[in-house]
Amino acid sequence: TNYATKTRLEMLEACQVVVRVPALSSGSSADISSGAKAYVFNPGLVRLANNWAEPTAEAYETLWRHVVLWHLRAFLPNVPIRYWERKDRRRRIDFVLQMPGNAYHAVRCCWNWADVSGDFTAFGERFPGRQGLNFVVTNAEKKTGIMLRNRQRVMLLDLVELERVFDAFPGSAKNVLAPVEPYGLFGSSRRKRG
C-alpha cells in the first residue's frame, strides 16, 4: 500500500540511507514543479533493487547521480539541494545548489562525457537573473570547458576536483568544521598549551 511504502521511505530517510531531492520550481508550466526524487546512500542497493548484475550505460548514469549527490551532501552539508527538469524530460539539471542570495549552482552528472550545454542554456533561460556556476561531474576523460551563448562557462570536473571547488564555499564541510579543528578532533592540529 502507499501508506506502507511512505512509512518505509520515511524510516530510510531517518536512518540517512535515502534522501529525497525536491524539484526547483521556475514558475513555468513546462517544468516539473513538485515531487521529489529519491536517492540511496549506497549505489550497490540501487543495483540490487533494479536487478542490475551488469549495469548498462544508462544504469551507470543513474548510479553516478547517486554517488555525486552523496559527495555534494558531504562537501556542502547545510546547502539545500534540488533538481530541475522540464516535463518533456528533454532538459534537466541533476542538482541545483541553493546558495544565499540568488546563487544557484547547476550540477549535471555524466558518467561518460556528453554535450549537455543545452541543459545549462535552458536552465539559464528559466532563471535569467541567477548568479552561480555550472558544473558537469564526469568520470570520462577530461575535456575542456564549454562556453555557453550567454558567456557562462561550464566546468568539467571529477569528484576530487569538485571537492576542491566547494572547499572554498562558505557552507562547505571544511569551513563548517573549522571551529572544532583547534581541538585536534581530526588529528591535523594539536591544542596549544598556554
mmCIF file of C-alpha atoms in Angstrom:
data_model
loop_
_atom_site.group_PDB
_atom_site.id
_atom_site.type_symbol
_atom_site.label_atom_id
_atom_site.label_comp_id
_atom_site.label_asym_id
_atom_site.label_seq_id
_atom_site.Cartn_x
_atom_site.Cartn_y
_atom_site.Cartn_z
ATOM 1 C CA THR A 1 0.000 0.000 0.000
ATOM 2 C CA ASN A 2 1.010 3.634 -0.365
ATOM 3 C CA TYR A 3 1.000 4.125 3.420
ATOM 4 C CA ALA A 4 3.437 1.234 3.964
ATOM 5 C CA THR A 5 5.730 2.498 1.198
ATOM 6 C CA LYS A 6 5.649 6.029 2.606
ATOM 7 C CA THR A 7 6.423 4.736 6.104
ATOM 8 C CA ARG A 8 9.372 2.678 4.842
ATOM 9 C CA LEU A 9 10.737 5.617 2.891
ATOM 10 C CA GLU A 10 10.450 7.878 5.948
ATOM 11 C CA MET A 11 12.274 5.261 8.036
ATOM 12 C CA LEU A 12 15.100 5.034 5.479
ATOM 13 C CA GLU A 13 15.322 8.839 5.429
ATOM 14 C CA ALA A 14 15.548 8.960 9.221
ATOM 15 C CA CYS A 15 18.459 6.487 9.022
ATOM 16 C CA GLN A 16 20.158 8.668 6.348
ATOM 17 C CA VAL A 17 20.065 5.783 3.849
ATOM 18 C CA VAL A 18 17.714 7.607 1.483
ATOM 19 C CA VAL A 19 17.381 11.298 0.740
ATOM 20 C CA ARG A 20 14.634 12.954 -1.273
ATOM 21 C CA VAL A 21 15.632 15.821 -3.549
ATOM 22 C CA PRO A 22 12.730 18.209 -4.238
ATOM 23 C CA ALA A 23 12.101 19.960 -7.547
ATOM 24 C CA LEU A 24 13.111 23.583 -8.064
ATOM 25 C CA SER A 25 10.158 25.491 -9.461
ATOM 26 C CA SER A 26 10.714 28.191 -12.055
ATOM 27 C CA GLY A 27 7.021 29.043 -12.204
ATOM 28 C CA SER A 28 6.765 27.725 -15.770
ATOM 29 C CA SER A 29 4.075 25.158 -16.569
ATOM 30 C CA ALA A 30 6.646 23.393 -18.793
ATOM 31 C CA ASP A 31 8.752 22.450 -15.746
ATOM 32 C CA ILE A 32 8.273 19.807 -13.077
ATOM 33 C CA SER A 33 7.402 21.863 -10.013
ATOM 34 C CA SER A 34 6.504 19.277 -7.396
ATOM 35 C CA GLY A 35 7.559 15.814 -6.440
ATOM 36 C CA ALA A 36 10.908 14.595 -5.252
ATOM 37 C CA LYS A 37 13.472 12.114 -6.496
ATOM 38 C CA ALA A 38 14.768 9.565 -4.006
ATOM 39 C CA TYR A 39 18.478 8.775 -3.856
ATOM 40 C CA VAL A 40 20.123 5.944 -1.950
ATOM 41 C CA PHE A 41 23.392 6.235 0.003
ATOM 42 C CA ASN A 42 24.826 3.005 -1.409
ATOM 43 C CA PRO A 43 24.745 2.514 -5.204
ATOM 44 C CA GLY A 44 25.007 -1.225 -4.552
ATOM 45 C CA LEU A 45 21.484 -1.110 -3.119
ATOM 46 C CA VAL A 46 20.300 0.602 -6.308
ATOM 47 C CA ARG A 47 21.864 -2.180 -8.394
ATOM 48 C CA LEU A 48 20.241 -4.809 -6.199
ATOM 49 C CA ALA A 49 16.802 -3.148 -6.305
ATOM 50 C CA ASN A 50 16.954 -2.897 -10.107
ATOM 51 C CA ASN A 51 18.496 -6.361 -10.575
ATOM 52 C CA TRP A 52 21.466 -4.942 -12.482
ATOM 53 C CA ALA A 53 24.067 -7.735 -12.467
ATOM 54 C CA GLU A 54 25.929 -5.980 -15.277
ATOM 55 C CA PRO A 55 24.799 -2.358 -15.480
ATOM 56 C CA THR A 56 24.162 -0.818 -18.881
ATOM 57 C CA ALA A 57 25.497 2.616 -19.867
ATOM 58 C CA GLU A 58 22.146 4.105 -18.813
ATOM 59 C CA ALA A 59 22.359 2.310 -15.460
ATOM 60 C CA TYR A 60 25.831 3.751 -14.867
ATOM 61 C CA GLU A 61 24.376 7.239 -15.426
ATOM 62 C CA THR A 62 21.794 6.558 -12.722
ATOM 63 C CA LEU A 63 24.360 5.134 -10.304
ATOM 64 C CA TRP A 64 26.690 8.093 -10.957
ATOM 65 C CA ARG A 65 23.957 10.553 -9.920
ATOM 66 C CA HIS A 66 23.593 8.719 -6.596
ATOM 67 C CA VAL A 67 27.368 8.884 -5.986
ATOM 68 C CA VAL A 68 27.623 12.571 -6.926
ATOM 69 C CA LEU A 69 24.682 13.557 -4.701
ATOM 70 C CA TRP A 70 26.203 11.924 -1.637
ATOM 71 C CA HIS A 71 29.503 13.673 -2.324
ATOM 72 C CA LEU A 72 27.701 17.008 -2.634
ATOM 73 C CA ARG A 73 25.927 16.377 0.671
ATOM 74 C CA ALA A 74 29.299 15.639 2.295
ATOM 75 C CA PHE A 75 31.007 18.723 0.782
ATOM 76 C CA LEU A 76 28.121 21.124 1.487
ATOM 77 C CA PRO A 77 26.161 19.730 4.439
ATOM 78 C CA ASN A 78 23.992 22.809 5.068
ATOM 79 C CA VAL A 79 23.175 23.774 1.484
ATOM 80 C CA PRO A 80 19.706 22.902 0.122
ATOM 81 C CA ILE A 81 19.920 20.661 -2.952
ATOM 82 C CA ARG A 82 17.146 20.487 -5.544
ATOM 83 C CA TYR A 83 16.756 19.319 -9.138
ATOM 84 C CA TRP A 84 15.281 20.999 -12.212
ATOM 85 C CA GLU A 85 13.653 19.214 -15.124
ATOM 86 C CA ARG A 86 11.278 20.035 -17.934
ATOM 87 C CA LYS A 87 8.108 17.975 -18.140
ATOM 88 C CA ASP A 88 9.056 16.686 -21.586
ATOM 89 C CA ARG A 89 12.253 15.327 -19.933
ATOM 90 C CA ARG A 90 14.459 16.709 -22.693
ATOM 91 C CA ARG A 91 16.330 19.154 -20.446
ATOM 92 C CA ARG A 92 17.423 18.691 -16.851
ATOM 93 C CA ILE A 93 19.879 19.782 -14.195
ATOM 94 C CA ASP A 94 20.557 16.885 -11.853
ATOM 95 C CA PHE A 95 21.323 19.028 -8.811
ATOM 96 C CA VAL A 96 20.822 22.711 -8.076
ATOM 97 C CA LEU A 97 22.667 24.038 -5.037
ATOM 98 C CA GLN A 98 20.732 26.931 -3.492
ATOM 99 C CA MET A 99 23.257 29.338 -2.037
ATOM 100 C CA PRO A 100 22.370 32.588 -0.239
ATOM 101 C CA GLY A 101 21.088 35.393 -2.441
ATOM 102 C CA ASN A 102 20.229 34.453 -5.985
ATOM 103 C CA ALA A 103 23.078 31.960 -6.452
ATOM 104 C CA TYR A 104 22.014 28.657 -7.943
ATOM 105 C CA HIS A 105 24.932 26.391 -8.847
ATOM 106 C CA ALA A 106 23.896 23.892 -11.517
ATOM 107 C CA VAL A 107 25.375 20.371 -11.491
ATOM 108 C CA ARG A 108 24.898 17.863 -14.296
ATOM 109 C CA CYS A 109 26.166 14.279 -13.874
ATOM 110 C CA CYS A 110 27.554 12.419 -16.904
ATOM 111 C CA TRP A 111 29.204 9.028 -16.466
ATOM 112 C CA ASN A 112 30.531 9.306 -19.996
ATOM 113 C CA TRP A 113 31.038 12.740 -21.460
ATOM 114 C CA ALA A 114 28.055 14.113 -23.342
ATOM 115 C CA ASP A 115 27.466 17.645 -24.563
ATOM 116 C CA VAL A 116 24.838 18.921 -22.150
ATOM 117 C CA SER A 117 25.278 22.629 -22.866
ATOM 118 C CA GLY A 118 21.612 22.757 -23.971
ATOM 119 C CA ASP A 119 20.578 21.761 -20.426
ATOM 120 C CA PHE A 120 22.502 24.682 -18.921
ATOM 121 C CA THR A 121 21.192 27.091 -21.562
ATOM 122 C CA ALA A 122 17.576 26.014 -20.868
ATOM 123 C CA PHE A 123 18.169 26.331 -17.112
ATOM 124 C CA GLY A 124 19.612 29.824 -17.587
ATOM 125 C CA GLU A 125 16.560 30.852 -19.635
ATOM 126 C CA ARG A 126 14.241 29.703 -16.810
ATOM 127 C CA PHE A 127 16.257 31.600 -14.180
ATOM 128 C CA PRO A 128 17.605 34.639 -16.057
ATOM 129 C CA GLY A 129 18.827 36.635 -13.045
ATOM 130 C CA ARG A 130 20.613 33.724 -11.441
ATOM 131 C CA GLN A 131 24.125 34.018 -10.106
ATOM 132 C CA GLY A 132 26.024 30.762 -9.973
ATOM 133 C CA LEU A 133 28.388 28.308 -11.578
ATOM 134 C CA ASN A 134 27.766 25.426 -13.950
ATOM 135 C CA PHE A 135 29.402 22.024 -13.432
ATOM 136 C CA VAL A 136 29.464 18.733 -15.281
ATOM 137 C CA VAL A 137 30.725 15.978 -12.992
ATOM 138 C CA THR A 138 32.067 13.207 -15.178
ATOM 139 C CA ASN A 139 34.049 10.035 -14.908
ATOM 140 C CA ALA A 140 35.189 10.328 -18.528
ATOM 141 C CA GLU A 141 38.483 11.642 -19.847
ATOM 142 C CA LYS A 142 38.973 15.336 -19.360
ATOM 143 C CA LYS A 143 37.657 17.707 -21.951
ATOM 144 C CA THR A 144 37.994 21.450 -21.971
ATOM 145 C CA GLY A 145 35.177 23.536 -20.539
ATOM 146 C CA ILE A 146 32.264 24.708 -22.637
ATOM 147 C CA MET A 147 31.313 28.312 -23.257
ATOM 148 C CA LEU A 148 27.566 28.941 -23.448
ATOM 149 C CA ARG A 149 25.872 31.541 -25.620
ATOM 150 C CA ASN A 150 25.297 33.805 -22.613
ATOM 151 C CA ARG A 151 29.056 33.772 -21.894
ATOM 152 C CA GLN A 152 28.677 31.491 -18.904
ATOM 153 C CA ARG A 153 31.234 28.746 -18.611
ATOM 154 C CA VAL A 154 30.574 25.089 -17.808
ATOM 155 C CA MET A 155 33.356 23.406 -15.860
ATOM 156 C CA LEU A 156 34.077 19.709 -16.336
ATOM 157 C CA LEU A 157 35.215 18.094 -13.111
ATOM 158 C CA ASP A 158 35.715 14.737 -11.483
ATOM 159 C CA LEU A 159 34.747 14.167 -7.843
ATOM 160 C CA VAL A 160 38.152 15.203 -6.451
ATOM 161 C CA GLU A 161 38.127 18.477 -8.397
ATOM 162 C CA LEU A 162 34.528 19.107 -7.342
ATOM 163 C CA GLU A 163 35.545 18.799 -3.690
ATOM 164 C CA ARG A 164 38.361 21.324 -4.223
ATOM 165 C CA VAL A 165 35.956 23.817 -5.785
ATOM 166 C CA PHE A 166 33.439 23.513 -2.957
ATOM 167 C CA ASP A 167 36.073 23.704 -0.205
ATOM 168 C CA ALA A 168 36.196 27.455 -0.841
ATOM 169 C CA PHE A 169 32.444 27.929 -0.364
ATOM 170 C CA PRO A 170 31.225 29.398 2.979
ATOM 171 C CA GLY A 171 28.891 26.439 3.610
ATOM 172 C CA SER A 172 31.496 23.760 2.858
ATOM 173 C CA ALA A 173 32.161 20.975 5.332
ATOM 174 C CA LYS A 174 35.732 22.237 5.656
ATOM 175 C CA ASN A 175 34.526 25.669 6.775
ATOM 176 C CA VAL A 176 31.659 24.327 8.876
ATOM 177 C CA LEU A 177 34.068 22.057 10.788
ATOM 178 C CA ALA A 178 36.866 24.676 11.033
ATOM 179 C CA PRO A 179 35.844 25.906 14.545
ATOM 180 C CA VAL A 180 36.457 22.429 16.044
ATOM 181 C CA GLU A 181 39.831 21.961 14.321
ATOM 182 C CA PRO A 182 41.867 23.599 17.165
ATOM 183 C CA TYR A 183 40.736 20.765 19.438
ATOM 184 C CA GLY A 184 42.502 18.165 17.291
ATOM 185 C CA LEU A 185 39.391 16.129 16.564
ATOM 186 C CA PHE A 186 40.617 15.336 13.074
ATOM 187 C CA GLY A 187 44.243 14.704 14.002
ATOM 188 C CA SER A 188 45.631 17.510 11.852
ATOM 189 C CA SER A 189 46.301 20.027 14.597
ATOM 190 C CA ARG A 190 47.224 19.963 18.245
ATOM 191 C CA ARG A 191 45.797 22.024 21.027
ATOM 192 C CA LYS A 192 48.218 24.731 22.131
ATOM 193 C CA ARG A 193 49.226 24.732 25.739
ATOM 194 C CA GLY A 194 49.496 28.091 27.394
#
